[in-house]
C-alpha cells in the first residue's frame, strides 16, 4: 500500500527511478493507476511503468509533451490530449480493461 507515500527526485530524473516488486497470483485482467506529480520538465518523461519478464514497458504512462499523455498496454497506445499544465500538481488516473480493451484517463 503506497497511500500517502512520496518519492522525491531532486535532480533531473532521467536516470532516477523506484522499483517495486509485486507477486501476481493470476494474469493481469485490468488495472487502475492513480498518482500525483509535480515537475518543471518540458521534455518527454515516464510517470509509471509496469514490466514483465517478456516486456519492459508492458504498461506505460508517458507524457511526451505538456499537453499530452499516452497510455501504452502491450505495445499499443492511446493518446489523451489535455490542457497544458500551469506548473502545479497534477492528479491523474488511468485504467484499462482487457475484456473490452477500454482505456480511460482522468486529470
Short mmCIF file of N, CA and C in Angstrom, two decimals:
data_model
loop_
_atom_site.label_atom_id
_atom_site.label_comp_id
_atom_site.label_asym_id
_atom_site.label_seq_id
_atom_site.Cartn_x
_atom_site.Cartn_y
_atom_site.Cartn_z
N UNK A 1 0.85 -1.18 0.00
CA UNK A 1 0.00 0.00 0.00
C UNK A 1 0.89 1.24 0.00
N UNK A 2 0.77 2.05 -1.03
CA UNK A 2 1.59 3.25 -1.15
C UNK A 2 0.80 4.52 -0.82
N UNK A 3 -0.33 4.37 -0.17
CA UNK A 3 -1.15 5.53 0.18
C UNK A 3 -0.34 6.49 1.04
N UNK A 4 -0.33 7.75 0.64
CA UNK A 4 0.37 8.83 1.33
C UNK A 4 1.89 8.68 1.33
N UNK A 5 2.42 7.91 0.41
CA UNK A 5 3.87 7.77 0.26
C UNK A 5 4.32 8.70 -0.86
N UNK A 6 5.53 9.21 -0.75
CA UNK A 6 6.06 10.16 -1.72
C UNK A 6 7.46 9.74 -2.14
N UNK A 7 7.73 9.81 -3.43
CA UNK A 7 9.07 9.62 -3.96
C UNK A 7 9.54 10.98 -4.47
N UNK A 8 10.68 11.46 -3.99
CA UNK A 8 11.19 12.76 -4.39
C UNK A 8 12.49 12.56 -5.17
N UNK A 9 12.54 13.12 -6.37
CA UNK A 9 13.75 13.10 -7.19
C UNK A 9 14.23 14.54 -7.29
N UNK A 10 15.35 14.83 -6.65
CA UNK A 10 15.82 16.21 -6.56
C UNK A 10 16.64 16.68 -7.76
N UNK A 11 17.00 15.79 -8.64
CA UNK A 11 17.77 16.18 -9.83
C UNK A 11 16.99 15.76 -11.06
N UNK A 12 17.52 16.07 -12.23
CA UNK A 12 16.88 15.63 -13.47
C UNK A 12 16.70 14.12 -13.40
N UNK A 13 15.47 13.65 -13.42
CA UNK A 13 15.23 12.23 -13.16
C UNK A 13 15.42 11.31 -14.36
N UNK A 14 16.27 11.67 -15.31
CA UNK A 14 16.44 10.82 -16.49
C UNK A 14 16.97 9.44 -16.13
N UNK A 15 17.65 9.33 -14.99
CA UNK A 15 18.14 8.01 -14.57
C UNK A 15 17.69 7.67 -13.15
N UNK A 16 16.70 8.38 -12.63
CA UNK A 16 16.19 8.12 -11.28
C UNK A 16 14.87 7.35 -11.38
N UNK A 17 14.73 6.31 -10.58
CA UNK A 17 13.51 5.52 -10.61
C UNK A 17 13.36 4.74 -9.31
N UNK A 18 12.19 4.18 -9.13
CA UNK A 18 11.86 3.34 -7.97
C UNK A 18 11.41 1.99 -8.50
N UNK A 19 11.85 0.92 -7.86
CA UNK A 19 11.43 -0.43 -8.26
C UNK A 19 10.61 -1.03 -7.12
N UNK A 20 9.41 -1.46 -7.45
CA UNK A 20 8.56 -2.18 -6.51
C UNK A 20 8.27 -3.53 -7.14
N UNK A 21 8.48 -4.59 -6.41
CA UNK A 21 8.25 -5.93 -6.95
C UNK A 21 6.94 -6.48 -6.39
N UNK A 22 6.05 -6.83 -7.30
CA UNK A 22 4.75 -7.36 -6.91
C UNK A 22 4.66 -8.82 -7.32
N UNK A 23 3.98 -9.60 -6.51
CA UNK A 23 3.74 -11.01 -6.83
C UNK A 23 2.33 -11.15 -7.34
N UNK A 24 2.19 -11.42 -8.63
CA UNK A 24 0.86 -11.63 -9.19
C UNK A 24 0.50 -13.10 -9.08
N UNK A 25 -0.68 -13.36 -8.60
CA UNK A 25 -1.13 -14.74 -8.46
C UNK A 25 -1.94 -15.19 -9.66
N UNK A 26 -2.31 -14.25 -10.53
CA UNK A 26 -3.04 -14.57 -11.75
C UNK A 26 -2.73 -13.50 -12.79
N UNK A 27 -3.00 -13.76 -14.05
CA UNK A 27 -2.71 -12.75 -15.08
C UNK A 27 -3.48 -11.45 -14.83
N UNK A 28 -2.87 -10.35 -15.20
CA UNK A 28 -3.49 -9.04 -15.03
C UNK A 28 -4.63 -8.89 -16.04
N UNK A 29 -5.86 -8.69 -15.55
CA UNK A 29 -7.04 -8.56 -16.41
C UNK A 29 -7.47 -7.11 -16.59
N UNK A 30 -7.19 -6.29 -15.59
CA UNK A 30 -7.50 -4.87 -15.66
C UNK A 30 -6.68 -4.16 -14.59
N UNK A 31 -6.61 -2.85 -14.70
CA UNK A 31 -5.85 -2.09 -13.71
C UNK A 31 -6.33 -0.65 -13.70
N UNK A 32 -6.06 0.01 -12.60
CA UNK A 32 -6.19 1.46 -12.47
C UNK A 32 -4.96 1.93 -11.72
N UNK A 33 -4.31 2.94 -12.24
CA UNK A 33 -3.18 3.55 -11.55
C UNK A 33 -3.49 5.04 -11.38
N UNK A 34 -3.32 5.52 -10.16
CA UNK A 34 -3.54 6.93 -9.85
C UNK A 34 -2.28 7.48 -9.21
N UNK A 35 -1.95 8.71 -9.55
CA UNK A 35 -0.77 9.33 -8.94
C UNK A 35 -0.87 10.83 -9.03
N UNK A 36 -0.10 11.47 -8.17
CA UNK A 36 0.04 12.92 -8.20
C UNK A 36 1.49 13.22 -8.54
N UNK A 37 1.68 14.20 -9.40
CA UNK A 37 3.05 14.53 -9.78
C UNK A 37 3.21 16.04 -9.93
N UNK A 38 4.44 16.45 -9.75
CA UNK A 38 4.80 17.85 -9.96
C UNK A 38 6.17 17.87 -10.60
N UNK A 39 6.33 18.61 -11.68
CA UNK A 39 7.63 18.73 -12.32
C UNK A 39 7.68 20.02 -13.13
N UNK A 40 8.90 20.48 -13.36
CA UNK A 40 9.08 21.60 -14.27
C UNK A 40 9.71 21.13 -15.58
N UNK A 41 9.75 19.82 -15.79
CA UNK A 41 10.29 19.26 -17.03
C UNK A 41 9.41 19.62 -18.21
N UNK A 42 10.02 19.91 -19.34
CA UNK A 42 9.28 20.12 -20.58
C UNK A 42 9.59 19.03 -21.59
N UNK A 43 10.59 18.21 -21.32
CA UNK A 43 10.94 17.09 -22.21
C UNK A 43 10.02 15.91 -21.91
N UNK A 44 9.94 14.92 -22.81
CA UNK A 44 9.13 13.72 -22.56
C UNK A 44 9.65 12.94 -21.35
N UNK A 45 8.71 12.34 -20.59
CA UNK A 45 9.11 11.52 -19.44
C UNK A 45 8.03 10.50 -19.11
N UNK A 46 8.46 9.44 -18.43
CA UNK A 46 7.54 8.39 -17.98
C UNK A 46 7.08 8.69 -16.57
N UNK A 47 5.82 8.41 -16.31
CA UNK A 47 5.27 8.57 -14.97
C UNK A 47 5.12 7.23 -14.26
N UNK A 48 4.84 6.18 -15.04
CA UNK A 48 4.62 4.86 -14.45
C UNK A 48 4.96 3.82 -15.50
N UNK A 49 5.66 2.78 -15.08
CA UNK A 49 5.97 1.67 -15.98
C UNK A 49 5.81 0.37 -15.22
N UNK A 50 5.16 -0.60 -15.84
CA UNK A 50 4.98 -1.94 -15.28
C UNK A 50 5.66 -2.91 -16.23
N UNK A 51 6.65 -3.61 -15.72
CA UNK A 51 7.42 -4.54 -16.55
C UNK A 51 7.04 -5.98 -16.26
N UNK A 52 7.15 -6.80 -17.29
CA UNK A 52 7.01 -8.25 -17.14
C UNK A 52 8.31 -8.88 -17.63
N UNK A 53 8.43 -10.17 -17.46
CA UNK A 53 9.62 -10.85 -17.97
C UNK A 53 9.72 -10.73 -19.49
N UNK A 54 8.58 -10.64 -20.15
CA UNK A 54 8.56 -10.58 -21.62
C UNK A 54 8.74 -9.16 -22.17
N UNK A 55 8.33 -8.14 -21.41
CA UNK A 55 8.35 -6.77 -21.95
C UNK A 55 8.63 -5.75 -20.84
N UNK A 56 9.62 -4.87 -21.08
CA UNK A 56 9.99 -3.86 -20.08
C UNK A 56 8.86 -2.90 -19.76
N UNK A 57 8.15 -2.44 -20.75
CA UNK A 57 7.06 -1.48 -20.55
C UNK A 57 5.73 -2.09 -20.98
N UNK A 58 5.34 -3.15 -20.33
CA UNK A 58 4.05 -3.79 -20.63
C UNK A 58 2.92 -2.77 -20.46
N UNK A 59 3.02 -1.98 -19.39
CA UNK A 59 2.11 -0.86 -19.15
C UNK A 59 2.99 0.37 -18.95
N UNK A 60 2.69 1.43 -19.65
CA UNK A 60 3.49 2.65 -19.54
C UNK A 60 2.58 3.86 -19.59
N UNK A 61 2.71 4.73 -18.62
CA UNK A 61 2.04 6.02 -18.62
C UNK A 61 3.11 7.05 -18.92
N UNK A 62 3.00 7.70 -20.07
CA UNK A 62 4.07 8.52 -20.62
C UNK A 62 3.54 9.90 -20.96
N UNK A 63 4.35 10.93 -20.72
CA UNK A 63 3.97 12.30 -21.06
C UNK A 63 4.96 12.84 -22.10
N UNK A 64 4.62 12.73 -23.40
CA UNK A 64 5.55 13.16 -24.44
C UNK A 64 5.68 14.68 -24.57
N UNK A 65 4.64 15.40 -24.17
CA UNK A 65 4.69 16.87 -24.18
C UNK A 65 3.69 17.39 -23.15
N UNK A 66 3.80 18.67 -22.77
CA UNK A 66 2.96 19.19 -21.68
C UNK A 66 1.46 19.05 -21.87
N UNK A 67 0.99 18.95 -23.11
CA UNK A 67 -0.46 18.88 -23.34
C UNK A 67 -0.93 17.48 -23.75
N UNK A 68 -0.14 16.46 -23.44
CA UNK A 68 -0.49 15.12 -23.91
C UNK A 68 0.01 14.03 -22.97
N UNK A 69 -0.82 13.01 -22.79
CA UNK A 69 -0.43 11.79 -22.09
C UNK A 69 -0.66 10.62 -23.03
N UNK A 70 0.14 9.57 -22.87
CA UNK A 70 -0.07 8.34 -23.62
C UNK A 70 -0.11 7.17 -22.64
N UNK A 71 -1.06 6.29 -22.86
CA UNK A 71 -1.15 5.06 -22.08
C UNK A 71 -0.85 3.90 -23.02
N UNK A 72 0.25 3.20 -22.74
CA UNK A 72 0.66 2.04 -23.52
C UNK A 72 0.27 0.78 -22.76
N UNK A 73 -0.30 -0.18 -23.46
CA UNK A 73 -0.60 -1.50 -22.90
C UNK A 73 -0.21 -2.52 -23.96
N UNK A 74 0.74 -3.37 -23.63
CA UNK A 74 1.17 -4.40 -24.57
C UNK A 74 1.72 -3.87 -25.88
N UNK A 75 2.37 -2.71 -25.85
CA UNK A 75 2.98 -2.14 -27.04
C UNK A 75 2.07 -1.23 -27.86
N UNK A 76 0.77 -1.24 -27.59
CA UNK A 76 -0.17 -0.35 -28.27
C UNK A 76 -0.47 0.82 -27.35
N UNK A 77 -0.81 1.96 -27.93
CA UNK A 77 -1.08 3.11 -27.07
C UNK A 77 -2.28 3.91 -27.54
N UNK A 78 -2.81 4.68 -26.59
CA UNK A 78 -3.86 5.64 -26.87
C UNK A 78 -3.37 6.98 -26.33
N UNK A 79 -3.67 8.05 -27.05
CA UNK A 79 -3.23 9.39 -26.68
C UNK A 79 -4.39 10.16 -26.07
N UNK A 80 -4.09 10.86 -24.98
CA UNK A 80 -5.08 11.73 -24.32
C UNK A 80 -4.53 13.15 -24.35
N UNK A 81 -5.26 14.05 -24.99
CA UNK A 81 -4.85 15.45 -25.04
C UNK A 81 -5.51 16.18 -23.87
N UNK A 82 -4.72 17.02 -23.21
CA UNK A 82 -5.18 17.71 -22.01
C UNK A 82 -4.77 19.18 -22.09
N UNK A 83 -5.42 20.04 -21.30
CA UNK A 83 -4.94 21.43 -21.24
C UNK A 83 -3.51 21.45 -20.70
N UNK A 84 -2.70 22.32 -21.24
CA UNK A 84 -1.32 22.42 -20.77
C UNK A 84 -1.29 22.85 -19.31
N UNK A 85 -0.45 22.17 -18.52
CA UNK A 85 -0.38 22.43 -17.08
C UNK A 85 0.04 23.85 -16.75
N UNK A 86 -0.27 24.25 -15.54
CA UNK A 86 0.06 25.59 -15.09
C UNK A 86 1.20 25.57 -14.08
N UNK A 87 2.03 24.56 -14.11
CA UNK A 87 3.14 24.49 -13.15
C UNK A 87 2.66 24.15 -11.76
N UNK A 88 1.62 23.33 -11.68
CA UNK A 88 1.04 22.95 -10.40
C UNK A 88 1.01 21.42 -10.32
N UNK A 89 0.65 20.90 -9.17
CA UNK A 89 0.49 19.46 -9.01
C UNK A 89 -0.59 18.96 -9.95
N UNK A 90 -0.38 17.77 -10.51
CA UNK A 90 -1.39 17.13 -11.34
C UNK A 90 -1.76 15.79 -10.71
N UNK A 91 -3.04 15.54 -10.60
CA UNK A 91 -3.54 14.25 -10.09
C UNK A 91 -4.16 13.54 -11.28
N UNK A 92 -3.61 12.38 -11.63
CA UNK A 92 -4.11 11.66 -12.79
C UNK A 92 -4.42 10.21 -12.43
N UNK A 93 -5.35 9.64 -13.16
CA UNK A 93 -5.66 8.21 -13.07
C UNK A 93 -5.81 7.68 -14.49
N UNK A 94 -5.36 6.46 -14.69
CA UNK A 94 -5.53 5.78 -15.97
C UNK A 94 -5.97 4.36 -15.68
N UNK A 95 -6.87 3.83 -16.50
CA UNK A 95 -7.33 2.46 -16.29
C UNK A 95 -7.47 1.76 -17.63
N UNK A 96 -7.47 0.43 -17.57
CA UNK A 96 -7.60 -0.40 -18.76
C UNK A 96 -8.29 -1.69 -18.37
N UNK A 97 -9.16 -2.17 -19.25
CA UNK A 97 -9.90 -3.42 -19.02
C UNK A 97 -9.64 -4.35 -20.21
N UNK A 98 -9.13 -5.54 -19.93
CA UNK A 98 -8.74 -6.45 -21.02
C UNK A 98 -9.94 -6.99 -21.79
N UNK A 99 -11.06 -7.23 -21.14
CA UNK A 99 -12.22 -7.82 -21.81
C UNK A 99 -12.75 -6.93 -22.93
N UNK A 100 -12.74 -5.62 -22.72
CA UNK A 100 -13.27 -4.69 -23.72
C UNK A 100 -12.18 -3.90 -24.44
N UNK A 101 -11.00 -3.83 -23.84
CA UNK A 101 -9.93 -3.02 -24.39
C UNK A 101 -10.10 -1.54 -24.11
N UNK A 102 -11.08 -1.20 -23.28
CA UNK A 102 -11.35 0.21 -22.99
C UNK A 102 -10.26 0.77 -22.08
N UNK A 103 -9.73 1.93 -22.48
CA UNK A 103 -8.76 2.66 -21.66
C UNK A 103 -9.40 4.00 -21.30
N UNK A 104 -9.19 4.42 -20.05
CA UNK A 104 -9.75 5.69 -19.59
C UNK A 104 -8.66 6.50 -18.92
N UNK A 105 -8.85 7.81 -18.91
CA UNK A 105 -7.87 8.72 -18.32
C UNK A 105 -8.61 9.86 -17.65
N UNK A 106 -8.18 10.21 -16.44
CA UNK A 106 -8.77 11.33 -15.69
C UNK A 106 -7.65 12.25 -15.24
N UNK A 107 -7.89 13.54 -15.35
CA UNK A 107 -6.95 14.55 -14.89
C UNK A 107 -7.66 15.44 -13.89
#
